Short mmCIF file of C-alpha atoms in Angstrom, two decimals:
data_model
loop_
_atom_site.label_atom_id
_atom_site.label_comp_id
_atom_site.label_asym_id
_atom_site.label_seq_id
_atom_site.Cartn_x
_atom_site.Cartn_y
_atom_site.Cartn_z
CA MET A 23 -6.25 19.21 -13.65
CA ALA A 24 -3.61 18.00 -16.06
CA GLU A 25 -3.59 19.29 -19.41
CA THR A 26 -4.12 15.98 -21.47
CA ALA A 27 -7.64 14.48 -20.78
CA PRO A 28 -7.11 11.43 -18.58
CA PHE A 29 -7.26 7.87 -20.03
CA ASP A 30 -10.75 6.09 -19.57
CA GLU A 31 -10.31 2.55 -18.89
CA MET A 32 -14.13 1.70 -19.77
CA TYR A 33 -14.29 3.93 -23.51
CA ASN A 34 -12.23 4.37 -26.51
CA ALA A 35 -11.98 7.88 -27.84
CA ASP A 36 -14.45 7.15 -30.43
CA GLY A 37 -17.08 6.21 -27.32
CA SER A 38 -16.99 2.40 -28.16
CA VAL A 39 -16.35 0.19 -24.99
CA ARG A 40 -13.26 -1.37 -24.52
CA GLU A 41 -13.07 -4.97 -24.49
CA PRO A 42 -12.60 -5.89 -20.84
CA TYR A 43 -15.41 -3.85 -19.76
CA ARG A 44 -18.16 -5.27 -22.24
CA ALA A 45 -19.92 -7.71 -20.17
CA LEU A 46 -19.94 -5.22 -17.47
CA ASN A 47 -21.52 -2.55 -19.83
CA ALA A 48 -24.20 -4.90 -20.79
CA TRP A 49 -25.16 -5.32 -17.59
CA LEU A 50 -25.12 -1.75 -16.46
CA GLU A 51 -27.89 -1.10 -19.69
CA GLU A 52 -29.93 -4.34 -18.23
CA GLN A 53 -30.45 -2.73 -14.57
CA PRO A 54 -33.64 -0.75 -14.20
CA ASP A 55 -33.84 2.32 -12.03
CA LYS A 56 -33.24 2.95 -8.83
CA ALA A 57 -31.19 -0.76 -9.27
CA LEU A 58 -27.58 0.61 -8.22
CA THR A 59 -29.11 2.82 -5.86
CA LEU A 60 -30.37 -0.26 -3.85
CA MET A 61 -27.27 -1.91 -4.84
CA GLN A 62 -25.47 1.02 -2.74
CA SER A 63 -27.38 1.08 0.40
CA ASP A 64 -27.20 -2.52 0.55
CA ALA A 65 -23.45 -2.26 0.28
CA GLU A 66 -23.37 0.49 2.99
CA ALA A 67 -25.43 -1.94 5.12
CA ILE A 68 -23.27 -4.98 4.70
CA PHE A 69 -20.15 -2.80 5.79
CA ARG A 70 -21.53 -1.45 9.00
CA LYS A 71 -22.53 -4.85 9.76
CA LEU A 72 -19.15 -5.96 9.39
CA GLY A 73 -18.12 -3.22 10.94
CA ILE A 74 -15.48 -1.94 8.49
CA THR A 75 -14.33 1.46 9.52
CA PHE A 76 -11.56 3.89 9.50
CA ALA A 77 -10.52 6.68 11.74
CA VAL A 78 -10.30 10.35 10.32
CA TYR A 79 -7.78 12.28 12.69
CA GLY A 80 -8.84 15.85 13.07
CA SER A 81 -12.66 15.21 11.68
CA GLU A 82 -15.27 17.33 13.25
CA GLU A 83 -18.12 14.55 12.20
CA GLY A 84 -16.80 12.04 14.89
CA THR A 85 -13.61 9.72 14.25
CA GLU A 86 -15.46 6.45 13.02
CA LYS A 87 -16.57 6.12 9.18
CA VAL A 88 -17.48 3.84 6.84
CA ILE A 89 -15.22 3.36 3.81
CA PRO A 90 -17.37 4.48 0.55
CA PHE A 91 -17.62 1.48 -1.23
CA ASP A 92 -18.57 1.75 -5.31
CA VAL A 93 -20.86 -1.07 -6.82
CA ILE A 94 -19.30 -0.72 -10.08
CA PRO A 95 -16.18 -2.97 -10.36
CA ARG A 96 -12.93 -2.05 -11.93
CA ILE A 97 -11.83 -4.35 -14.65
CA ILE A 98 -8.38 -4.99 -15.52
CA ALA A 99 -7.66 -7.79 -18.84
CA ALA A 100 -5.68 -10.77 -17.87
CA GLN A 101 -2.60 -9.26 -20.52
CA GLU A 102 -2.55 -5.93 -18.90
CA TRP A 103 -2.57 -7.88 -15.49
CA ARG A 104 0.54 -10.11 -16.50
CA LYS A 105 2.74 -7.04 -17.23
CA LEU A 106 1.64 -5.14 -14.55
CA SER A 107 2.55 -8.31 -12.31
CA LYS A 108 5.93 -8.66 -13.86
CA GLY A 109 6.94 -4.86 -13.08
CA ILE A 110 5.54 -5.51 -9.05
CA GLU A 111 7.68 -8.80 -8.89
CA GLN A 112 10.76 -6.84 -10.33
CA ARG A 113 10.36 -4.16 -8.03
CA VAL A 114 9.98 -6.34 -4.90
CA LYS A 115 12.89 -8.26 -5.61
CA ALA A 116 15.19 -5.45 -6.04
CA LEU A 117 13.83 -3.55 -2.86
CA ASN A 118 14.59 -6.34 -0.61
CA ALA A 119 17.88 -6.92 -2.31
CA PHE A 120 18.64 -3.17 -1.43
CA LEU A 121 17.61 -3.71 1.86
CA TYR A 122 20.06 -6.55 2.69
CA ASP A 123 22.84 -4.41 1.14
CA ILE A 124 22.05 -1.33 3.12
CA TYR A 125 22.23 -3.34 6.28
CA HIS A 126 25.29 -5.37 5.19
CA ARG A 127 28.11 -4.26 2.61
CA GLN A 128 26.55 -0.95 1.73
CA GLU A 129 27.86 -2.06 -2.28
CA ILE A 130 25.73 0.55 -3.60
CA LEU A 131 26.77 3.48 -1.42
CA LYS A 132 30.14 2.52 -2.17
CA ALA A 133 29.52 2.50 -6.11
CA GLY A 134 27.67 6.10 -5.69
CA ARG A 135 24.96 5.17 -7.13
CA ILE A 136 22.68 6.53 -4.09
CA PRO A 137 24.34 9.54 -2.17
CA GLU A 138 25.45 7.79 1.31
CA LYS A 139 23.80 11.03 2.98
CA LEU A 140 20.17 10.11 2.01
CA ILE A 141 20.45 6.83 3.57
CA LEU A 142 22.79 6.87 6.58
CA GLN A 143 21.13 9.93 7.73
CA ASN A 144 17.81 9.20 7.12
CA ALA A 145 15.12 8.81 10.33
CA ALA A 146 13.92 5.76 8.77
CA PHE A 147 17.07 3.82 8.37
CA ALA A 148 17.55 1.53 11.55
CA PRO A 149 21.72 0.93 12.67
CA GLU A 150 19.99 -1.71 14.94
CA MET A 151 19.74 -3.88 12.13
CA MET A 152 23.07 -4.10 10.87
CA GLY A 153 24.81 -7.21 10.18
CA LEU A 154 21.29 -8.78 11.19
CA GLU A 155 20.74 -11.93 9.09
CA PRO A 156 16.60 -12.10 8.25
CA ALA A 157 15.05 -15.49 7.10
CA LYS A 158 15.38 -16.20 3.81
CA GLY A 159 17.01 -12.68 3.36
CA VAL A 160 13.83 -11.07 3.24
CA TYR A 161 12.87 -7.81 5.28
CA ALA A 162 9.96 -6.68 3.62
CA HIS A 163 7.58 -9.55 3.14
CA ILE A 164 3.99 -7.77 2.58
CA ILE A 165 4.38 -4.73 0.52
CA GLY A 166 1.73 -2.48 -1.02
CA VAL A 167 2.72 -0.97 -4.25
CA ASP A 168 0.63 2.07 -5.48
CA ILE A 169 0.32 2.43 -9.00
CA VAL A 170 -1.79 4.96 -11.46
CA ARG A 171 -2.48 4.29 -15.05
CA VAL A 172 -2.12 7.00 -17.34
CA GLY A 173 -2.65 5.39 -20.93
CA PRO A 174 -3.50 2.14 -22.20
CA ASP A 175 0.03 0.41 -21.68
CA GLU A 176 1.28 3.20 -19.41
CA TYR A 177 1.85 2.84 -15.32
CA TYR A 178 3.41 4.52 -12.92
CA VAL A 179 4.13 3.87 -9.65
CA LEU A 180 3.60 6.47 -7.07
CA GLU A 181 5.22 5.19 -4.14
CA ASP A 182 5.86 1.76 -2.53
CA ASN A 183 4.95 0.69 1.08
CA LEU A 184 7.22 -1.46 3.04
CA ARG A 185 6.50 -0.69 6.56
CA THR A 186 2.86 -1.80 7.40
CA PRO A 187 0.71 -1.47 4.49
CA SER A 188 -2.66 -1.59 5.02
CA GLY A 189 -6.05 -1.99 3.22
CA VAL A 190 -6.19 -5.34 2.52
CA SER A 191 -9.07 -6.31 4.16
CA TYR A 192 -11.17 -3.69 1.96
CA MET A 193 -10.05 -5.57 -0.74
CA LEU A 194 -11.13 -8.78 0.71
CA GLU A 195 -14.66 -7.36 2.00
CA ASP A 196 -14.82 -5.81 -1.38
CA ARG A 197 -14.99 -8.87 -3.20
CA GLU A 198 -17.26 -10.38 -0.52
CA ALA A 199 -19.63 -7.71 -0.99
CA MET A 200 -19.54 -7.57 -4.72
CA MET A 201 -20.49 -11.65 -4.75
CA GLN A 202 -23.33 -10.93 -2.52
CA LEU A 203 -24.67 -7.86 -4.50
CA ALA A 204 -24.28 -8.85 -8.18
CA PRO A 205 -23.95 -12.63 -8.48
CA ASP A 206 -25.18 -12.61 -12.06
CA LEU A 207 -22.17 -10.15 -13.09
CA PHE A 208 -20.03 -12.57 -11.83
CA HIS A 209 -21.38 -15.59 -14.09
CA ARG A 210 -20.78 -13.39 -16.92
CA CYS A 211 -17.12 -12.40 -16.47
CA LYS A 212 -14.39 -15.29 -15.42
CA VAL A 213 -12.93 -13.32 -12.30
CA ALA A 214 -9.53 -14.01 -11.00
CA PRO A 215 -9.63 -15.23 -6.87
CA VAL A 216 -8.57 -12.51 -4.13
CA GLU A 217 -10.18 -14.80 -1.56
CA THR A 218 -6.90 -16.88 -1.26
CA TYR A 219 -4.71 -13.77 0.53
CA PRO A 220 -5.25 -14.70 3.87
CA GLU A 221 -4.02 -18.57 3.43
CA ASN A 222 -0.99 -17.11 1.35
CA LEU A 223 -0.21 -14.71 4.21
CA ARG A 224 0.01 -17.26 6.37
CA ARG A 225 1.94 -19.85 3.68
CA THR A 226 4.30 -16.61 3.87
CA LEU A 227 4.84 -16.28 7.46
CA GLU A 228 5.21 -19.77 8.22
CA SER A 229 8.08 -19.80 5.38
CA VAL A 230 10.12 -17.22 7.45
CA ALA A 231 9.54 -19.03 10.72
CA PRO A 232 12.84 -19.79 12.46
CA ALA A 233 14.39 -23.37 12.28
CA SER A 234 13.42 -23.75 15.70
CA ALA A 235 9.63 -23.58 14.96
CA GLY A 236 8.96 -26.80 13.51
CA GLN A 237 6.60 -27.89 11.66
CA SER A 238 3.73 -25.43 12.50
CA PRO A 239 5.08 -22.42 13.84
CA ASN A 240 2.49 -20.16 16.11
CA ILE A 241 1.84 -16.59 14.37
CA ALA A 242 0.70 -13.54 16.26
CA VAL A 243 -0.35 -10.66 14.82
CA LEU A 244 0.89 -7.47 16.94
CA THR A 245 -1.48 -4.54 17.13
CA PRO A 246 -1.16 -1.33 18.67
CA GLY A 247 -4.87 -2.06 19.84
CA ILE A 248 -8.70 -0.99 19.61
CA TYR A 249 -8.33 2.75 19.12
CA ASN A 250 -5.69 2.23 15.87
CA SER A 251 -7.38 3.10 12.66
CA ALA A 252 -6.70 -0.37 11.13
CA TYR A 253 -7.66 -2.15 14.02
CA PHE A 254 -10.31 -4.18 12.04
CA GLU A 255 -8.19 -5.31 9.37
CA HIS A 256 -5.81 -6.54 12.41
CA SER A 257 -8.32 -8.29 14.07
CA PHE A 258 -9.80 -9.74 10.70
CA LEU A 259 -6.63 -10.91 9.28
CA ALA A 260 -5.46 -12.69 12.50
CA ASP A 261 -9.15 -14.48 12.56
CA GLN A 262 -8.67 -15.18 8.79
CA MET A 263 -5.33 -16.87 9.21
CA GLY A 264 -6.01 -18.77 12.31
CA ALA A 265 -3.52 -16.60 14.03
CA GLN A 266 -3.71 -15.26 17.72
CA LEU A 267 -4.06 -11.19 17.94
CA CYS A 268 -1.83 -9.39 20.74
CA GLU A 269 -1.25 -6.37 22.32
CA GLY A 270 1.97 -5.76 23.30
CA PRO A 271 1.14 -6.47 27.19
CA ASP A 272 -0.13 -10.06 26.06
CA LEU A 273 3.80 -11.18 24.99
CA PHE A 274 6.77 -11.11 27.17
CA VAL A 275 10.61 -12.34 26.54
CA ASP A 276 12.13 -14.94 28.81
CA GLY A 277 15.79 -16.46 27.91
CA GLY A 278 15.75 -14.89 24.44
CA LYS A 279 12.25 -16.48 23.18
CA VAL A 280 8.94 -14.54 22.87
CA TYR A 281 6.02 -16.04 24.66
CA MET A 282 2.14 -15.30 24.63
CA ARG A 283 0.40 -15.06 28.12
CA THR A 284 -2.56 -17.65 27.57
CA THR A 285 -5.22 -19.53 30.48
CA THR A 286 -3.01 -22.46 29.89
CA GLY A 287 -0.05 -20.50 30.70
CA PRO A 288 3.29 -19.08 28.28
CA GLU A 289 3.04 -20.76 24.46
CA ARG A 290 6.36 -19.96 22.32
CA VAL A 291 5.58 -17.39 19.87
CA ASP A 292 7.75 -17.73 16.39
CA VAL A 293 6.43 -15.37 13.94
CA ILE A 294 5.00 -11.82 14.81
CA TYR A 295 3.15 -10.05 11.68
CA ARG A 296 3.40 -6.57 13.34
CA ARG A 297 1.24 -3.66 13.02
CA ILE A 298 3.05 -1.34 14.91
CA ASP A 299 5.74 1.27 13.75
CA ASP A 300 9.37 0.39 14.32
CA ASP A 301 9.81 2.65 17.22
CA TYR A 302 7.53 1.28 19.76
CA LEU A 303 8.36 -2.15 19.34
CA ASP A 304 10.20 -2.56 21.57
CA PRO A 305 11.07 -0.08 24.59
CA LEU A 306 14.58 -1.36 25.37
CA THR A 307 15.91 -0.84 21.56
CA PHE A 308 13.81 1.86 20.34
CA ARG A 309 11.83 4.48 22.04
CA PRO A 310 11.72 3.81 25.68
CA ASP A 311 8.43 5.65 26.51
CA SER A 312 6.65 2.93 24.18
CA MET A 313 3.53 1.15 25.82
CA LEU A 314 2.83 -0.78 22.82
CA GLY A 315 5.62 -2.90 22.19
CA VAL A 316 7.54 -5.85 24.18
CA PRO A 317 10.44 -5.38 26.12
CA GLY A 318 13.56 -7.26 24.59
CA LEU A 319 11.84 -8.30 21.84
CA PHE A 320 14.47 -6.95 19.39
CA ASN A 321 17.16 -8.96 20.97
CA ALA A 322 14.92 -12.21 20.53
CA TYR A 323 14.82 -11.18 16.80
CA ARG A 324 18.34 -10.69 16.58
CA ALA A 325 19.25 -13.97 18.32
CA GLY A 326 17.17 -16.00 15.48
CA ASN A 327 14.36 -17.15 18.21
CA VAL A 328 11.39 -15.21 16.55
CA THR A 329 11.04 -13.52 12.80
CA LEU A 330 9.26 -10.25 13.01
CA VAL A 331 7.15 -9.07 9.68
CA ASN A 332 7.94 -6.56 8.20
CA ALA A 333 11.54 -6.46 9.50
CA PRO A 334 12.42 -3.27 11.36
CA GLY A 335 14.31 -0.76 8.99
CA THR A 336 12.53 -1.36 5.76
CA GLY A 337 10.91 2.02 5.96
CA ILE A 338 14.17 3.16 4.12
CA ALA A 339 13.57 1.44 0.91
CA ASP A 340 10.08 2.99 0.44
CA ASP A 341 11.22 6.61 2.04
CA LYS A 342 10.07 9.30 -0.60
CA ALA A 343 13.35 10.68 -1.28
CA VAL A 344 14.61 7.07 -1.93
CA TYR A 345 11.79 6.27 -4.37
CA THR A 346 13.52 8.39 -7.04
CA TYR A 347 16.44 5.87 -7.13
CA VAL A 348 14.49 2.92 -7.41
CA PRO A 349 15.16 2.70 -11.02
CA GLU A 350 19.09 2.85 -10.28
CA ILE A 351 17.97 0.20 -7.14
CA ILE A 352 16.73 -2.34 -10.30
CA GLU A 353 19.46 -1.92 -12.33
CA PHE A 354 22.04 -2.24 -9.75
CA TYR A 355 20.93 -5.34 -8.36
CA LEU A 356 18.95 -7.07 -10.91
CA GLY A 357 20.92 -5.70 -14.12
CA GLU A 358 17.75 -5.00 -15.49
CA LYS A 359 15.51 -2.00 -16.60
CA ALA A 360 12.48 -1.30 -14.40
CA LEU A 361 9.60 -2.53 -16.17
CA LEU A 362 7.13 -0.05 -14.27
CA ASN A 363 8.00 3.57 -14.47
CA ASN A 364 8.71 5.77 -11.66
CA VAL A 365 6.77 8.89 -11.97
CA PRO A 366 9.48 12.01 -12.81
CA THR A 367 10.39 13.70 -9.53
CA TYR A 368 11.83 17.35 -8.49
CA ASN A 369 14.60 17.20 -6.06
CA CYS A 370 14.29 20.52 -4.33
CA THR A 371 17.64 20.50 -2.71
CA ASP A 372 18.80 21.29 -6.13
CA GLU A 373 18.60 25.19 -6.23
CA GLU A 374 17.90 24.89 -9.91
CA GLN A 375 15.14 22.57 -9.54
CA ARG A 376 13.55 24.03 -6.60
CA ASN A 377 13.23 27.51 -8.39
CA TRP A 378 11.89 25.78 -11.29
CA VAL A 379 9.33 24.16 -8.42
CA LEU A 380 8.32 27.75 -6.97
CA ALA A 381 7.74 29.17 -10.03
CA ASN A 382 5.35 26.73 -11.13
CA ILE A 383 3.87 25.16 -8.10
CA ALA A 384 0.79 25.60 -8.90
CA ASP A 385 0.63 22.91 -11.69
CA LEU A 386 2.76 20.63 -9.48
CA VAL A 387 1.89 17.94 -6.77
CA VAL A 388 4.03 18.45 -3.19
CA LYS A 389 4.67 15.79 -1.07
CA GLU A 390 6.05 15.66 2.69
CA VAL A 391 9.05 12.94 2.37
CA HIS A 392 7.52 10.93 5.33
CA GLY A 393 3.71 11.81 5.10
CA SER A 394 1.21 9.28 4.29
CA GLY A 395 -2.37 8.60 3.65
CA GLY A 396 -2.84 12.05 1.99
CA TYR A 397 -1.64 14.25 4.70
CA GLY A 398 1.14 16.73 3.97
CA MET A 399 0.68 16.39 0.49
CA MET A 400 -0.82 19.44 -1.86
CA VAL A 401 -2.00 19.17 -5.39
CA GLY A 402 -1.50 21.84 -7.20
CA PRO A 403 -4.19 22.30 -9.54
CA THR A 404 -7.04 22.17 -7.22
CA SER A 405 -5.54 23.97 -4.53
CA THR A 406 -5.79 27.74 -3.63
CA LYS A 407 -3.09 30.64 -4.02
CA ALA A 408 -3.12 30.90 -0.07
CA MET A 409 -2.13 26.83 0.10
CA HIS A 410 0.20 27.46 -2.88
CA ALA A 411 2.00 30.62 -0.71
CA GLU A 412 2.06 28.06 2.27
CA PHE A 413 3.37 25.10 0.30
CA LYS A 414 6.45 27.44 -1.29
CA LYS A 415 7.17 28.76 2.24
CA LYS A 416 7.55 24.88 3.73
CA ILE A 417 9.64 24.22 0.63
CA GLU A 418 12.37 26.92 0.99
CA ALA A 419 12.18 26.22 4.96
CA ARG A 420 12.97 22.93 4.50
CA PRO A 421 14.04 21.61 0.99
CA ASP A 422 14.93 18.54 2.15
CA ASN A 423 11.46 17.63 3.51
CA TYR A 424 9.34 17.64 -0.09
CA ILE A 425 9.55 16.29 -3.10
CA VAL A 426 7.77 17.51 -6.30
CA GLN A 427 6.13 15.89 -8.96
CA PRO A 428 3.99 16.61 -12.16
CA THR A 429 0.10 16.14 -11.74
CA LEU A 430 -0.77 13.04 -13.60
CA ALA A 431 -3.97 12.93 -15.28
CA LEU A 432 -4.94 9.55 -13.27
CA SER A 433 -7.14 6.94 -15.87
CA THR A 434 -11.24 7.16 -14.99
CA CYS A 435 -13.59 4.43 -14.11
CA PRO A 436 -17.53 4.42 -14.09
CA THR A 437 -18.39 5.29 -10.80
CA TYR A 438 -21.90 5.19 -9.27
CA VAL A 439 -22.41 8.92 -7.84
CA ASN A 440 -25.40 11.13 -6.97
CA ALA A 441 -25.80 12.33 -10.64
CA GLY A 442 -25.72 8.83 -11.81
CA VAL A 443 -22.61 6.47 -13.66
CA ALA A 444 -20.08 9.09 -14.03
CA PRO A 445 -16.04 9.06 -14.41
CA ARG A 446 -14.16 9.04 -11.29
CA HIS A 447 -9.91 8.84 -10.93
CA VAL A 448 -8.64 5.85 -9.59
CA ASP A 449 -5.63 4.22 -8.35
CA LEU A 450 -4.33 0.69 -7.75
CA ARG A 451 -2.83 -0.95 -4.33
CA PRO A 452 -1.74 -4.69 -5.36
CA TYR A 453 -0.21 -6.73 -2.21
CA VAL A 454 2.71 -8.61 -2.85
CA LEU A 455 3.71 -11.45 -0.37
CA VAL A 456 7.82 -12.52 -0.18
CA GLY A 457 8.65 -15.58 1.78
CA ASP A 458 9.73 -18.63 0.22
CA LYS A 459 8.52 -17.28 -3.31
CA VAL A 460 7.00 -13.84 -3.85
CA ARG A 461 2.97 -14.23 -4.49
CA ILE A 462 1.05 -11.45 -5.83
CA THR A 463 -2.94 -11.19 -5.30
CA PRO A 464 -4.57 -10.62 -8.67
CA GLY A 465 -5.76 -7.30 -8.74
CA GLY A 466 -6.01 -5.13 -5.39
CA LEU A 467 -7.28 -2.54 -3.81
CA THR A 468 -8.62 0.01 -6.37
CA ARG A 469 -8.79 3.61 -4.58
CA VAL A 470 -11.62 6.26 -5.93
CA ALA A 471 -11.56 9.89 -5.70
CA LEU A 472 -15.67 10.38 -5.26
CA LYS A 473 -15.43 14.18 -5.83
CA LYS A 474 -15.56 15.32 -9.59
CA GLY A 475 -12.19 16.26 -10.66
CA SER A 476 -10.42 15.16 -7.42
CA LEU A 477 -7.23 13.23 -7.70
CA VAL A 478 -6.62 12.46 -4.07
CA VAL A 479 -8.12 8.73 -3.74
CA ASN A 480 -7.29 8.30 0.02
CA SER A 481 -10.29 7.86 2.24
CA SER A 482 -9.14 10.07 4.91
CA GLN A 483 -9.50 12.88 1.98
CA GLY A 484 -12.88 11.49 1.06
CA GLY A 485 -11.96 8.87 -1.28
CA GLY A 486 -13.66 5.31 -1.47
CA THR A 487 -12.84 2.05 -2.59
CA LYS A 488 -14.03 -0.69 -5.79
CA ASP A 489 -13.70 -4.27 -5.97
CA THR A 490 -10.84 -5.17 -8.77
CA TRP A 491 -11.53 -7.56 -11.08
CA VAL A 492 -8.56 -9.20 -13.11
CA LEU A 493 -10.37 -11.51 -15.69
CA GLU A 494 -8.67 -14.62 -16.68
CA ASP A 495 -8.15 -15.72 -19.89
#
């Protein structure tokens, strides 16, 4: 654990209840014995019925699990949210400006603000995107920003997800479940709505359609198929938006345009919200062995006949090594200081920093540069000496493959566990849409580490989710 006591989002140091949580606290005190236990089992039944599951790779208990859901919402005051959303908007604008620059004049590299090698020799950089003009100059249209809180006014961005961020269906279904489970609590709190997300997603996608699309662009969600861990979300979002859910073989390219096979013949597709990684999008441009993509898709995109959301090559902006330069990126493109802090990060390719990291690894968090979902990472204070030794060897062998950060005392929220209501560590992933304008859904997905003392909130590592309530003024 980190040395300082974590910030408790519900209670002040003197034990009094913080303002945003007062209505919730009164409601909790009124609940009869077993009420929360019944709510918890009702919640699980709701999620099982909806089929909200996720895949745990390498798990021996079977691959499909219902994501654990906690019935006590996390609450964010209106003024806290205003501060957060300003910082998030600043960040996504700067990252899109960075992507435009990297794939055009590369001014930031010429100015020496970011090492050229870090970008041009990075696996996430897509040289095929050089000189391409995306609709409205936007590369990353759908972004999930992972944020942790460590104090009343202190937030840190853990990472930016600009490739194919997932989890938004959990945010929407968590709200749906809470409205069924605790309607009386909603009557006491003025909670900002999240259910406009699918409509806003559709508006965002329509706003970046090619000019040839006309008034009502045809939108498709491209999924790798039913065996993908986020397939529920792909079908859920397609359904909510009134868009077609397609797999690679459902689409084809003819004359530089993309069409969908339908029972009444080919239908033109204008915007593809793709939930397939860059490498698999088009076997003619990227991985030739891909069975998931659409041959000729990238050329249709280059020609401006279809919009891909997010654009290929956006991963260079959420690369964990590039993350350390985001404050520089904000200053370079916007001429502003970053409103949200980055977590201090050690560069293992620097010998002095590496030696310090190796000597203090038991207190630090180690992350693989291209790892995600809690895989390829180690939280020093909660890991064994054997794991410390293993990660030391990994860092010595490939210092460029790891970033290292101090262990943050993630804030805690009241959570219903076997022993009753107890504090558990949380993070937050707000979802941002960028098209004709920036749209940020109030709140986002709160992930909670259900194991006592654990700082790892990923569902694949035993974490759960909570409904996130942003209170309106």
